PDB file of C-alpha atoms in Angstrom:
ATOM      1  CA  MET V1069      31.192 -17.030   7.510  1.00  0.00           C
ATOM      2  CA  ILE V1070      27.922 -15.901   9.078  1.00  0.00           C
ATOM      3  CA  LYS V1071      29.721 -14.612  12.197  1.00  0.00           C
ATOM      4  CA  LYS V1072      32.085 -12.609  10.020  1.00  0.00           C
ATOM      5  CA  GLY V1073      29.113 -11.269   8.083  1.00  0.00           C
ATOM      6  CA  ILE V1074      27.382 -10.118  11.248  1.00  0.00           C
ATOM      7  CA  LEU V1075      30.565  -8.455  12.522  1.00  0.00           C
ATOM      8  CA  ALA V1076      31.059  -6.732   9.211  1.00  0.00           C
ATOM      9  CA  ALA V1077      27.446  -5.595   9.226  1.00  0.00           C
ATOM     10  CA  LEU V1078      27.793  -4.093  12.691  1.00  0.00           C
ATOM     11  CA  LEU V1079      30.960  -2.267  11.680  1.00  0.00           C
ATOM     12  CA  ILE V1080      29.368  -0.995   8.499  1.00  0.00           C
ATOM     13  CA  GLY V1081      26.315   0.097  10.465  1.00  0.00           C
ATOM     14  CA  GLY V1082      28.513   2.117  12.816  1.00  0.00           C
ATOM     15  CA  LEU V1083      30.364   3.751   9.942  1.00  0.00           C
ATOM     16  CA  LEU V1084      27.136   4.633   8.185  1.00  0.00           C
ATOM     17  CA  ALA V1085      25.711   6.155  11.343  1.00  0.00           C
ATOM     18  CA  VAL V1086      28.686   8.452  11.992  1.00  0.00           C
ATOM     19  CA  GLY V1087      30.429   9.135   8.739  1.00  0.00           C
ATOM     20  CA  LEU V1088      28.608   8.667   5.481  1.00  0.00           C
ATOM     21  CA  ARG V1089      25.928  10.863   4.089  1.00  0.00           C
ATOM     22  CA  GLN V1090      22.893   8.765   3.213  1.00  0.00           C
ATOM     23  CA  PRO V1091      19.749   9.474   1.214  1.00  0.00           C
ATOM     24  CA  PRO V1092      16.742  10.364   3.384  1.00  0.00           C
ATOM     25  CA  LEU V1093      14.271   7.659   4.299  1.00  0.00           C
ATOM     26  CA  ARG V1094      11.183   7.621   2.153  1.00  0.00           C
ATOM     27  CA  THR V1095       8.459   8.621   4.529  1.00  0.00           C
ATOM     28  CA  ARG V1096       4.854   7.499   4.382  1.00  0.00           C
ATOM     29  CA  ARG V1097       2.047   8.301   6.791  1.00  0.00           C
ATOM     30  CA  ARG V1098       1.762   5.257   9.051  1.00  0.00           C
ATOM     31  CA  THR V1099      -0.566   6.002  11.894  1.00  0.00           C
ATOM     32  CA  TRP V1100      -0.792   2.306  12.850  1.00  0.00           C
ATOM     33  CA  PRO V1101       2.038  -0.214  12.780  1.00  0.00           C
ATOM     34  CA  PRO V1102       1.275  -3.609  11.208  1.00  0.00           C
ATOM     35  CA  ALA V1103      -0.612  -5.466  13.935  1.00  0.00           C
ATOM     36  CA  PRO V1104      -0.824  -9.238  14.242  1.00  0.00           C
ATOM     37  CA  SER V1105      -3.316 -10.913  16.555  1.00  0.00           C
ATOM     38  CA  SER V1106      -3.850 -14.531  17.494  1.00  0.00           C
ATOM     39  CA  THR V1107      -6.488 -16.533  19.319  1.00  0.00           C
ATOM     40  CA  SER V1108      -6.142 -19.716  21.316  1.00  0.00           C
ATOM     41  CA  PRO V1109      -8.813 -21.978  22.838  1.00  0.00           C
ATOM     42  CA  ARG V1110      -6.671 -21.986  25.973  1.00  0.00           C
ATOM     43  CA  GLY V1111      -6.985 -18.245  26.440  1.00  0.00           C
ATOM     44  CA  THR V1112      -9.477 -16.202  28.423  1.00  0.00           C
ATOM     45  CA  ALA V1113     -12.799 -15.210  26.898  1.00  0.00           C
ATOM     46  CA  ALA V1114     -11.323 -11.823  25.998  1.00  0.00           C
ATOM     47  CA  GLU V1115      -8.281 -13.444  24.391  1.00  0.00           C
ATOM     48  CA  ARG V1116     -10.411 -15.868  22.407  1.00  0.00           C
ATOM     49  CA  GLY V1117     -12.492 -12.973  21.141  1.00  0.00           C
ATOM     50  CA  ALA V1118      -9.579 -10.609  20.435  1.00  0.00           C
ATOM     51  CA  THR V1119      -9.774 -10.782  16.642  1.00  0.00           C
ATOM     52  CA  LEU V1120     -13.565 -10.452  16.568  1.00  0.00           C
ATOM     53  CA  SER V1121     -13.360  -7.451  18.909  1.00  0.00           C
ATOM     54  CA  ARG V1122     -10.779  -5.824  16.641  1.00  0.00           C
ATOM     55  CA  LEU V1123     -13.026  -6.341  13.628  1.00  0.00           C
ATOM     56  CA  GLY V1124     -15.903  -4.773  15.541  1.00  0.00           C
ATOM     57  CA  ARG V1125     -13.825  -1.694  16.322  1.00  0.00           C
ATOM     58  CA  LEU V1126     -12.839  -1.358  12.664  1.00  0.00           C
ATOM     59  CA  VAL V1127     -16.443  -1.697  11.497  1.00  0.00           C
ATOM     60  CA  ASN V1128     -17.786   0.726  14.096  1.00  0.00           C
ATOM     61  CA  GLY V1129     -15.066   3.245  13.263  1.00  0.00           C
ATOM     62  CA  ALA V1130     -15.823   3.224   9.529  1.00  0.00           C
ATOM     63  CA  GLN V1131     -16.479   6.694   8.135  1.00  0.00           C
ATOM     64  CA  SER V1132     -19.646   7.753   6.342  1.00  0.00           C
ATOM     65  CA  GLY V1133     -19.230   7.194   2.605  1.00  0.00           C
ATOM     66  CA  SER V1134     -16.371   4.712   3.097  1.00  0.00           C
ATOM     67  CA  ASP V1135     -16.280   1.095   1.938  1.00  0.00           C
ATOM     68  CA  ILE V1136     -16.128  -2.194   3.834  1.00  0.00           C
ATOM     69  CA  ARG V1137     -15.470  -5.304   1.735  1.00  0.00           C
ATOM     70  CA  ILE V1138     -15.579  -8.757   3.332  1.00  0.00           C
ATOM     71  CA  SER V1139     -14.718 -12.105   1.770  1.00  0.00           C
ATOM     72  CA  LEU V1140     -15.104 -15.231   3.908  1.00  0.00           C
ATOM     73  CA  HIS V1141     -15.583 -18.944   3.806  1.00  0.00           C
ATOM     74  CA  LEU V1142     -17.984 -19.021   6.788  1.00  0.00           C
ATOM     75  CA  PHE V1143     -19.766 -16.039   8.363  1.00  0.00           C
ATOM     76  CA  GLY V1144     -21.788 -17.027  11.419  1.00  0.00           C
ATOM     77  CA  SER V1145     -21.277 -14.090  13.782  1.00  0.00           C
ATOM     78  CA  SER V1146     -24.638 -12.457  14.397  1.00  0.00           C
ATOM     79  CA  TRP V1147     -22.882  -9.868  16.575  1.00  0.00           C
ATOM     80  CA  LEU V1148     -20.599  -8.638  13.791  1.00  0.00           C
ATOM     81  CA  ALA V1149     -23.534  -8.720  11.371  1.00  0.00           C
ATOM     82  CA  ASP V1150     -25.304  -6.262  13.683  1.00  0.00           C
ATOM     83  CA  GLN V1151     -22.271  -3.948  13.590  1.00  0.00           C
ATOM     84  CA  LEU V1152     -22.293  -4.091   9.787  1.00  0.00           C
ATOM     85  CA  VAL V1153     -25.977  -3.171   9.695  1.00  0.00           C
ATOM     86  CA  ALA V1154     -25.269  -0.173  11.924  1.00  0.00           C
ATOM     87  CA  ALA V1155     -22.415   0.875   9.624  1.00  0.00           C
ATOM     88  CA  HIS V1156     -24.703   0.556   6.600  1.00  0.00           C
ATOM     89  CA  HIS V1157     -27.178   2.861   8.347  1.00  0.00           C
ATOM     90  CA  ARG V1158     -24.341   5.407   8.774  1.00  0.00           C
ATOM     91  CA  ASN V1159     -23.941   5.517   4.970  1.00  0.00           C
ATOM     92  CA  VAL V1160     -21.033   3.066   4.881  1.00  0.00           C
ATOM     93  CA  ASN V1161     -20.968   0.849   1.788  1.00  0.00           C
ATOM     94  CA  VAL V1162     -20.906  -2.730   3.096  1.00  0.00           C
ATOM     95  CA  THR V1163     -20.320  -5.564   0.629  1.00  0.00           C
ATOM     96  CA  VAL V1164     -20.028  -9.174   1.788  1.00  0.00           C
ATOM     97  CA  LEU V1165     -19.160 -12.302  -0.202  1.00  0.00           C
ATOM     98  CA  VAL V1166     -19.291 -15.758   1.404  1.00  0.00           C
ATOM     99  CA  ASP V1167     -18.946 -19.348   0.286  1.00  0.00           C
ATOM    100  CA  ASP V1168     -22.047 -21.517  -0.098  1.00  0.00           C
ATOM    101  CA  ASP V1169     -20.736 -23.623   2.792  1.00  0.00           C
ATOM    102  CA  SER V1170     -21.606 -20.706   5.075  1.00  0.00           C
ATOM    103  CA  ILE V1171     -25.273 -21.432   4.392  1.00  0.00           C
ATOM    104  CA  THR V1172     -25.388 -25.175   3.788  1.00  0.00           C
ATOM    105  CA  ALA V1173     -22.656 -26.781   5.910  1.00  0.00           C
ATOM    106  CA  ALA V1174     -24.034 -28.707   8.863  1.00  0.00           C
ATOM    107  CA  TRP V1175     -21.215 -27.608  11.164  1.00  0.00           C
ATOM    108  CA  THR V1176     -22.373 -23.974  11.024  1.00  0.00           C
ATOM    109  CA  SER V1177     -25.558 -25.056  12.889  1.00  0.00           C
ATOM    110  CA  GLY V1178     -27.635 -22.573  10.926  1.00  0.00           C
ATOM    111  CA  SER V1179     -25.602 -19.529  12.037  1.00  0.00           C
ATOM    112  CA  GLY V1180     -24.492 -18.736   8.482  1.00  0.00           C
ATOM    113  CA  ALA V1181     -28.053 -18.873   7.174  1.00  0.00           C
ATOM    114  CA  ALA V1182     -29.173 -16.570  10.001  1.00  0.00           C
ATOM    115  CA  VAL V1183     -26.453 -14.044   9.117  1.00  0.00           C
ATOM    116  CA  ARG V1184     -27.415 -14.246   5.441  1.00  0.00           C
ATOM    117  CA  ASP V1185     -31.071 -13.556   6.232  1.00  0.00           C
ATOM    118  CA  LYS V1186     -30.214 -10.666   8.549  1.00  0.00           C
ATOM    119  CA  LEU V1187     -27.756  -8.944   6.212  1.00  0.00           C
ATOM    120  CA  SER V1188     -29.684  -9.607   2.997  1.00  0.00           C
ATOM    121  CA  ALA V1189     -32.765  -7.942   4.481  1.00  0.00           C
ATOM    122  CA  ALA V1190     -31.015  -5.043   6.203  1.00  0.00           C
ATOM    123  CA  LEU V1191     -28.624  -4.162   3.387  1.00  0.00           C
ATOM    124  CA  SER V1192     -31.403  -4.064   0.794  1.00  0.00           C
ATOM    125  CA  ALA V1193     -33.910  -2.098   2.881  1.00  0.00           C
ATOM    126  CA  ILE V1194     -35.065   1.319   1.677  1.00  0.00           C
ATOM    127  CA  PRO V1195     -34.010   4.069   4.116  1.00  0.00           C
ATOM    128  CA  PRO V1196     -36.574   6.326   5.757  1.00  0.00           C
ATOM    129  CA  ALA V1197     -37.244   9.706   4.184  1.00  0.00           C
ATOM    130  CA  GLY V1198     -34.360  12.105   4.778  1.00  0.00           C
ATOM    131  CA  GLU V1199     -31.820   9.366   5.604  1.00  0.00           C
ATOM    132  CA  THR V1200     -29.092   7.838   3.461  1.00  0.00           C
ATOM    133  CA  TYR V1201     -27.877   4.266   3.738  1.00  0.00           C
ATOM    134  CA  GLY V1202     -24.765   2.802   2.175  1.00  0.00           C
ATOM    135  CA  LYS V1203     -24.736   1.062  -1.203  1.00  0.00           C
ATOM    136  CA  SER V1204     -24.494  -2.425   0.212  1.00  0.00           C
ATOM    137  CA  TRP V1205     -25.111  -6.078  -0.604  1.00  0.00           C
ATOM    138  CA  PHE V1206     -24.645  -9.626   0.656  1.00  0.00           C
ATOM    139  CA  LYS V1207     -23.850 -12.398  -1.837  1.00  0.00           C
ATOM    140  CA  VAL V1208     -23.416 -16.153  -1.577  1.00  0.00           C
ATOM    141  CA  CYS V1209     -21.178 -17.844  -4.132  1.00  0.00           C
ATOM    142  CA  ALA V1210     -22.591 -20.531  -6.422  1.00  0.00           C
ATOM    143  CA  ALA V1211     -22.942 -23.921  -4.767  1.00  0.00           C
ATOM    144  CA  ASN V1212     -20.205 -26.560  -4.848  1.00  0.00           C
ATOM    145  CA  GLN V1213     -17.571 -24.467  -6.584  1.00  0.00           C
ATOM    146  CA  PRO V1214     -15.025 -21.754  -5.836  1.00  0.00           C
ATOM    147  CA  CYS V1215     -16.097 -18.124  -6.023  1.00  0.00           C
ATOM    148  CA  LEU V1216     -13.506 -17.214  -8.673  1.00  0.00           C
ATOM    149  CA  ALA V1217     -11.404 -20.206  -9.731  1.00  0.00           C
ATOM    150  CA  LYS V1218     -12.502 -22.572 -12.487  1.00  0.00           C
ATOM    151  CA  GLY V1219     -13.452 -26.112 -11.549  1.00  0.00           C
ATOM    152  CA  THR V1220     -15.649 -27.713  -8.942  1.00  0.00           C
ATOM    153  CA  GLY V1221     -15.219 -28.810  -5.366  1.00  0.00           C
ATOM    154  CA  GLY V1222     -13.260 -25.799  -4.144  1.00  0.00           C
ATOM    155  CA  VAL V1223     -14.308 -23.166  -1.624  1.00  0.00           C
ATOM    156  CA  ASN V1224     -13.806 -19.452  -1.014  1.00  0.00           C
ATOM    157  CA  HIS V1225     -11.187 -20.155   1.611  1.00  0.00           C
ATOM    158  CA  ASN V1226      -9.362 -16.803   1.587  1.00  0.00           C
ATOM    159  CA  LYS V1227     -10.600 -14.713   4.514  1.00  0.00           C
ATOM    160  CA  PHE V1228     -10.034 -10.964   4.461  1.00  0.00           C
ATOM    161  CA  LEU V1229     -11.713  -7.673   5.325  1.00  0.00           C
ATOM    162  CA  LEU V1230     -10.996  -4.299   3.713  1.00  0.00           C
ATOM    163  CA  PHE V1231     -11.749  -0.852   5.126  1.00  0.00           C
ATOM    164  CA  SER V1232     -11.206   2.217   2.979  1.00  0.00           C
ATOM    165  CA  GLN V1233     -11.333   4.558   5.996  1.00  0.00           C
ATOM    166  CA  THR V1234     -11.858   3.888   9.711  1.00  0.00           C
ATOM    167  CA  THR V1235     -10.740   5.180  13.076  1.00  0.00           C
ATOM    168  CA  GLY V1236     -10.445   1.593  14.317  1.00  0.00           C
ATOM    169  CA  SER V1237     -11.532   2.881  17.729  1.00  0.00           C
ATOM    170  CA  GLY V1238     -15.052   1.520  17.797  1.00  0.00           C
ATOM    171  CA  LEU V1239     -16.544   4.960  17.133  1.00  0.00           C
ATOM    172  CA  PRO V1240     -16.493   6.924  13.857  1.00  0.00           C
ATOM    173  CA  ASP V1241     -15.775  10.225  15.641  1.00  0.00           C
ATOM    174  CA  LYS V1242     -13.142   8.972  18.109  1.00  0.00           C
ATOM    175  CA  GLY V1243      -9.584   9.183  16.851  1.00  0.00           C
ATOM    176  CA  LYS V1244      -8.074  10.078  13.512  1.00  0.00           C
ATOM    177  CA  PRO V1245      -9.370   8.069  10.544  1.00  0.00           C
ATOM    178  CA  VAL V1246      -6.858   5.838   8.795  1.00  0.00           C
ATOM    179  CA  ASP V1247      -7.077   4.890   5.133  1.00  0.00           C
ATOM    180  CA  SER V1248      -6.598   1.581   3.312  1.00  0.00           C
ATOM    181  CA  VAL V1249      -6.864  -1.005   6.085  1.00  0.00           C
ATOM    182  CA  VAL V1250      -6.418  -4.698   5.202  1.00  0.00           C
ATOM    183  CA  VAL V1251      -7.148  -7.559   7.605  1.00  0.00           C
ATOM    184  CA  GLN V1252      -6.007 -11.007   6.434  1.00  0.00           C
ATOM    185  CA  SER V1253      -7.142 -13.821   8.704  1.00  0.00           C
ATOM    186  CA  SER V1254      -6.892 -17.584   9.015  1.00  0.00           C
ATOM    187  CA  GLY V1255     -10.169 -17.846  10.937  1.00  0.00           C
ATOM    188  CA  ASN V1256     -13.807 -17.868   9.945  1.00  0.00           C
ATOM    189  CA  LEU V1257     -16.424 -15.897  11.847  1.00  0.00           C
ATOM    190  CA  THR V1258     -17.927 -18.858  13.653  1.00  0.00           C
ATOM    191  CA  THR V1259     -18.255 -19.892  17.286  1.00  0.00           C
ATOM    192  CA  TRP V1260     -16.027 -22.919  16.686  1.00  0.00           C
ATOM    193  CA  ASP V1261     -13.239 -20.781  15.212  1.00  0.00           C
ATOM    194  CA  ARG V1262     -13.428 -18.390  18.148  1.00  0.00           C
ATOM    195  CA  GLU V1263     -13.790 -20.926  20.961  1.00  0.00           C
ATOM    196  CA  SER V1264     -11.981 -24.070  19.791  1.00  0.00           C
ATOM    197  CA  ALA V1265      -9.344 -23.195  17.179  1.00  0.00           C
ATOM    198  CA  TRP V1266      -5.972 -21.492  16.950  1.00  0.00           C
ATOM    199  CA  ASN V1267      -6.107 -18.616  14.469  1.00  0.00           C
ATOM    200  CA  ASP V1268      -4.166 -15.546  13.424  1.00  0.00           C
ATOM    201  CA  ALA V1269      -4.959 -12.244  11.760  1.00  0.00           C
ATOM    202  CA  MET V1270      -2.734  -9.482  10.407  1.00  0.00           C
ATOM    203  CA  THR V1271      -3.892  -5.874  10.111  1.00  0.00           C
ATOM    204  CA  VAL V1272      -2.007  -3.527   7.772  1.00  0.00           C
ATOM    205  CA  ALA V1273      -3.135   0.105   7.624  1.00  0.00           C
ATOM    206  CA  ASP V1274      -2.440   3.095   5.396  1.00  0.00           C
ATOM    207  CA  ASN V1275      -1.063   1.001   2.543  1.00  0.00           C
ATOM    208  CA  ALA V1276      -2.878   2.095  -0.606  1.00  0.00           C
ATOM    209  CA  GLU V1277      -1.095  -0.367  -2.896  1.00  0.00           C
ATOM    210  CA  LEU V1278      -1.925  -3.406  -0.774  1.00  0.00           C
ATOM    211  CA  HIS V1279      -5.521  -2.276  -0.267  1.00  0.00           C
ATOM    212  CA  ALA V1280      -5.947  -1.678  -4.002  1.00  0.00           C
ATOM    213  CA  GLY V1281      -4.618  -5.160  -4.809  1.00  0.00           C
ATOM    214  CA  TYR V1282      -7.043  -6.818  -2.415  1.00  0.00           C
ATOM    215  CA  THR V1283      -9.856  -4.624  -3.751  1.00  0.00           C
ATOM    216  CA  ARG V1284      -9.159  -5.741  -7.330  1.00  0.00           C
ATOM    217  CA  TYR V1285      -9.224  -9.345  -6.158  1.00  0.00           C
ATOM    218  CA  PHE V1286     -12.498  -8.861  -4.255  1.00  0.00           C
ATOM    219  CA  ASP V1287     -14.202  -6.985  -7.107  1.00  0.00           C
ATOM    220  CA  ARG V1288     -13.077  -9.595  -9.638  1.00  0.00           C
ATOM    221  CA  THR V1289     -14.446 -12.365  -7.419  1.00  0.00           C
ATOM    222  CA  ALA V1290     -17.781 -10.603  -6.911  1.00  0.00           C
ATOM    223  CA  ALA V1291     -18.099  -9.869 -10.641  1.00  0.00           C
ATOM    224  CA  SER V1292     -17.562 -13.534 -11.500  1.00  0.00           C
ATOM    225  CA  GLN V1293     -20.673 -14.410  -9.497  1.00  0.00           C
ATOM    226  CA  ALA V1294     -22.778 -12.178 -11.746  1.00  0.00           C
ATOM    227  CA  LEU V1295     -21.948 -14.401 -14.746  1.00  0.00           C
ATOM    228  CA  PRO V1296     -23.748 -17.739 -14.350  1.00  0.00           C
ATOM    229  CA  ASP V1297     -22.118 -19.137 -17.486  1.00  0.00           C
ATOM    230  CA  GLY V1298     -18.759 -19.197 -15.672  1.00  0.00           C
ATOM    231  CA  SER V1299     -17.066 -16.820 -18.101  1.00  0.00           C
ATOM    232  CA  GLY V1300     -15.785 -14.706 -15.227  1.00  0.00           C
ATOM    233  CA  ARG V1301     -13.829 -17.558 -13.636  1.00  0.00           C
ATOM    234  CA  VAL V1302     -10.081 -17.867 -14.060  1.00  0.00           C
ATOM    235  CA  ASP V1303      -7.396 -20.568 -13.945  1.00  0.00           C
ATOM    236  CA  ASN V1304      -4.875 -18.224 -12.343  1.00  0.00           C
ATOM    237  CA  LEU V1305      -4.959 -14.645 -11.115  1.00  0.00           C
ATOM    238  CA  ALA V1306      -1.756 -12.708 -10.479  1.00  0.00           C
ATOM    239  CA  ILE V1307      -2.019  -9.545  -8.382  1.00  0.00           C
ATOM    240  CA  ASP V1308       1.506  -8.596  -7.359  1.00  0.00           C
ATOM    241  CA  VAL V1309       1.482  -6.277  -4.343  1.00  0.00           C
ATOM    242  CA  GLU V1310       3.409  -6.185  -1.073  1.00  0.00           C
ATOM    243  CA  ALA V1311       2.704  -4.905   2.390  1.00  0.00           C
ATOM    244  CA  GLY V1312       5.740  -2.626   2.365  1.00  0.00           C
ATOM    245  CA  PRO V1313       7.647  -2.708   5.681  1.00  0.00           C
ATOM    246  CA  ALA V1314       5.213  -5.299   7.017  1.00  0.00           C
ATOM    247  CA  LYS V1315       6.324  -7.790   4.393  1.00  0.00           C
ATOM    248  CA  GLY V1316       9.716  -6.642   3.172  1.00  0.00           C
ATOM    249  CA  PRO V1317      11.627  -4.744   5.900  1.00  0.00           C
ATOM    250  CA  VAL V1318      14.999  -5.945   4.599  1.00  0.00           C
ATOM    251  CA  THR V1319      14.539  -4.225   1.256  1.00  0.00           C
ATOM    252  CA  LEU V1320      13.255  -1.004   2.798  1.00  0.00           C
ATOM    253  CA  LEU V1321      15.958  -0.644   5.430  1.00  0.00           C
ATOM    254  CA  ALA V1322      18.906  -1.952   3.446  1.00  0.00           C
ATOM    255  CA  HIS V1323      18.350   0.662   0.764  1.00  0.00           C
ATOM    256  CA  ALA V1324      16.535   3.529   2.448  1.00  0.00           C
ATOM    257  CA  ALA V1325      17.207   3.600   6.184  1.00  0.00           C
ATOM    258  CA  PRO V1326      20.861   2.895   6.947  1.00  0.00           C
ATOM    259  CA  LYS V1327      20.873   4.945  10.149  1.00  0.00           C
ATOM    260  CA  TRP V1328      19.428   3.842  13.466  1.00  0.00           C
ATOM    261  CA  GLY V1329      17.412   7.053  13.820  1.00  0.00           C
ATOM    262  CA  ASP V1330      15.671   6.268  10.563  1.00  0.00           C
ATOM    263  CA  ALA V1331      15.078   2.697  11.681  1.00  0.00           C
ATOM    264  CA  VAL V1332      13.310   3.980  14.816  1.00  0.00           C
ATOM    265  CA  GLN V1333      11.164   6.217  12.640  1.00  0.00           C
ATOM    266  CA  ALA V1334      10.257   3.204  10.522  1.00  0.00           C
ATOM    267  CA  GLY V1335       9.138   1.336  13.637  1.00  0.00           C
ATOM    268  CA  PHE V1336      11.856  -1.297  14.029  1.00  0.00           C
ATOM    269  CA  THR V1337      13.367  -2.642  17.237  1.00  0.00           C
ATOM    270  CA  PRO V1338      17.164  -2.817  17.804  1.00  0.00           C
ATOM    271  CA  ALA V1339      17.086  -6.590  17.298  1.00  0.00           C
ATOM    272  CA  GLN V1340      15.241  -6.263  13.996  1.00  0.00           C
ATOM    273  CA  TRP V1341      17.644  -3.563  12.833  1.00  0.00           C
ATOM    274  CA  LEU V1342      20.711  -5.689  13.602  1.00  0.00           C
ATOM    275  CA  LEU V1343      19.177  -8.620  11.755  1.00  0.00           C
ATOM    276  CA  VAL V1344      18.569  -6.409   8.738  1.00  0.00           C
ATOM    277  CA  LEU V1345      22.181  -5.208   8.748  1.00  0.00           C
ATOM    278  CA  ALA V1346      23.474  -8.752   9.100  1.00  0.00           C
ATOM    279  CA  PHE V1347      21.268 -10.015   6.299  1.00  0.00           C
ATOM    280  CA  ALA V1348      22.262  -7.154   4.014  1.00  0.00           C
ATOM    281  CA  GLU V1349      25.963  -7.876   4.551  1.00  0.00           C
ATOM    282  CA  TRP V1350      25.448 -11.626   4.160  1.00  0.00           C
ATOM    283  CA  SER V1351      23.657 -10.978   0.853  1.00  0.00           C
ATOM    284  CA  ARG V1352      26.531  -8.762  -0.317  1.00  0.00           C
ATOM    285  CA  LEU V1353      29.153 -11.415   0.520  1.00  0.00           C
ATOM    286  CA  ARG V1354      27.226 -14.031  -1.437  1.00  0.00           C
ATOM    287  CA  ARG V1355      27.359 -12.033  -4.679  1.00  0.00           C
TER     288      ARG V1355
END
């Protein structure tokens, strides 16, 4: 049945490409394709630091007046903290939210407390006359409880970074700025995560809907910390957004890009395109 479905999909794909008039592909400015990265303790020093280096380039490419939002379980990278301070001094709004474990956990070896002290001081400093700093802050969630969820014993385990506008090149004036960048990672910013653990990170750029969803989540989490009575905490929080082609290529291509030329424009390989056609036909035969 599956073989027949694939054959039928290939035939249908050929017919669509040569004979049938199809609606144009919905276009959206995508200056960067979705970019996964992974780190392995077996890699070289550069490979182990690939995700941290990417984050540094995003921070250093942030545009004046733009926003950087960071939510982490553990933040112990003094190097990235320095890049955030420099961005703040360029009038970038830097807001950071970390779990209490980042400060108190023994396995951070004091690195989280050092980052807290550095960022808390730098982000609250008054700029010299004639200069403008970003509207920035560093917050630590209440001890022994999640940052947003009700209950005790949980942690702020979701790790993501949001950039409203950055070149991603490591310099704010090198390259064309890209809007709405989301980085979702499995790793904390600690030496152990970088040197001894396997981790992954996905970067999705120029996706306003996804960025807005993460921003709502971040802002809701930060606001809950301003209410000591716990009234800002929730049992469940539904924010329904998708990463577009990065998360649902089957839906996009099956309905909007039936021709190979459009698939190339959307950034798909021949193998991915054939899989989409096969899946679309298999889904049709199941109805």
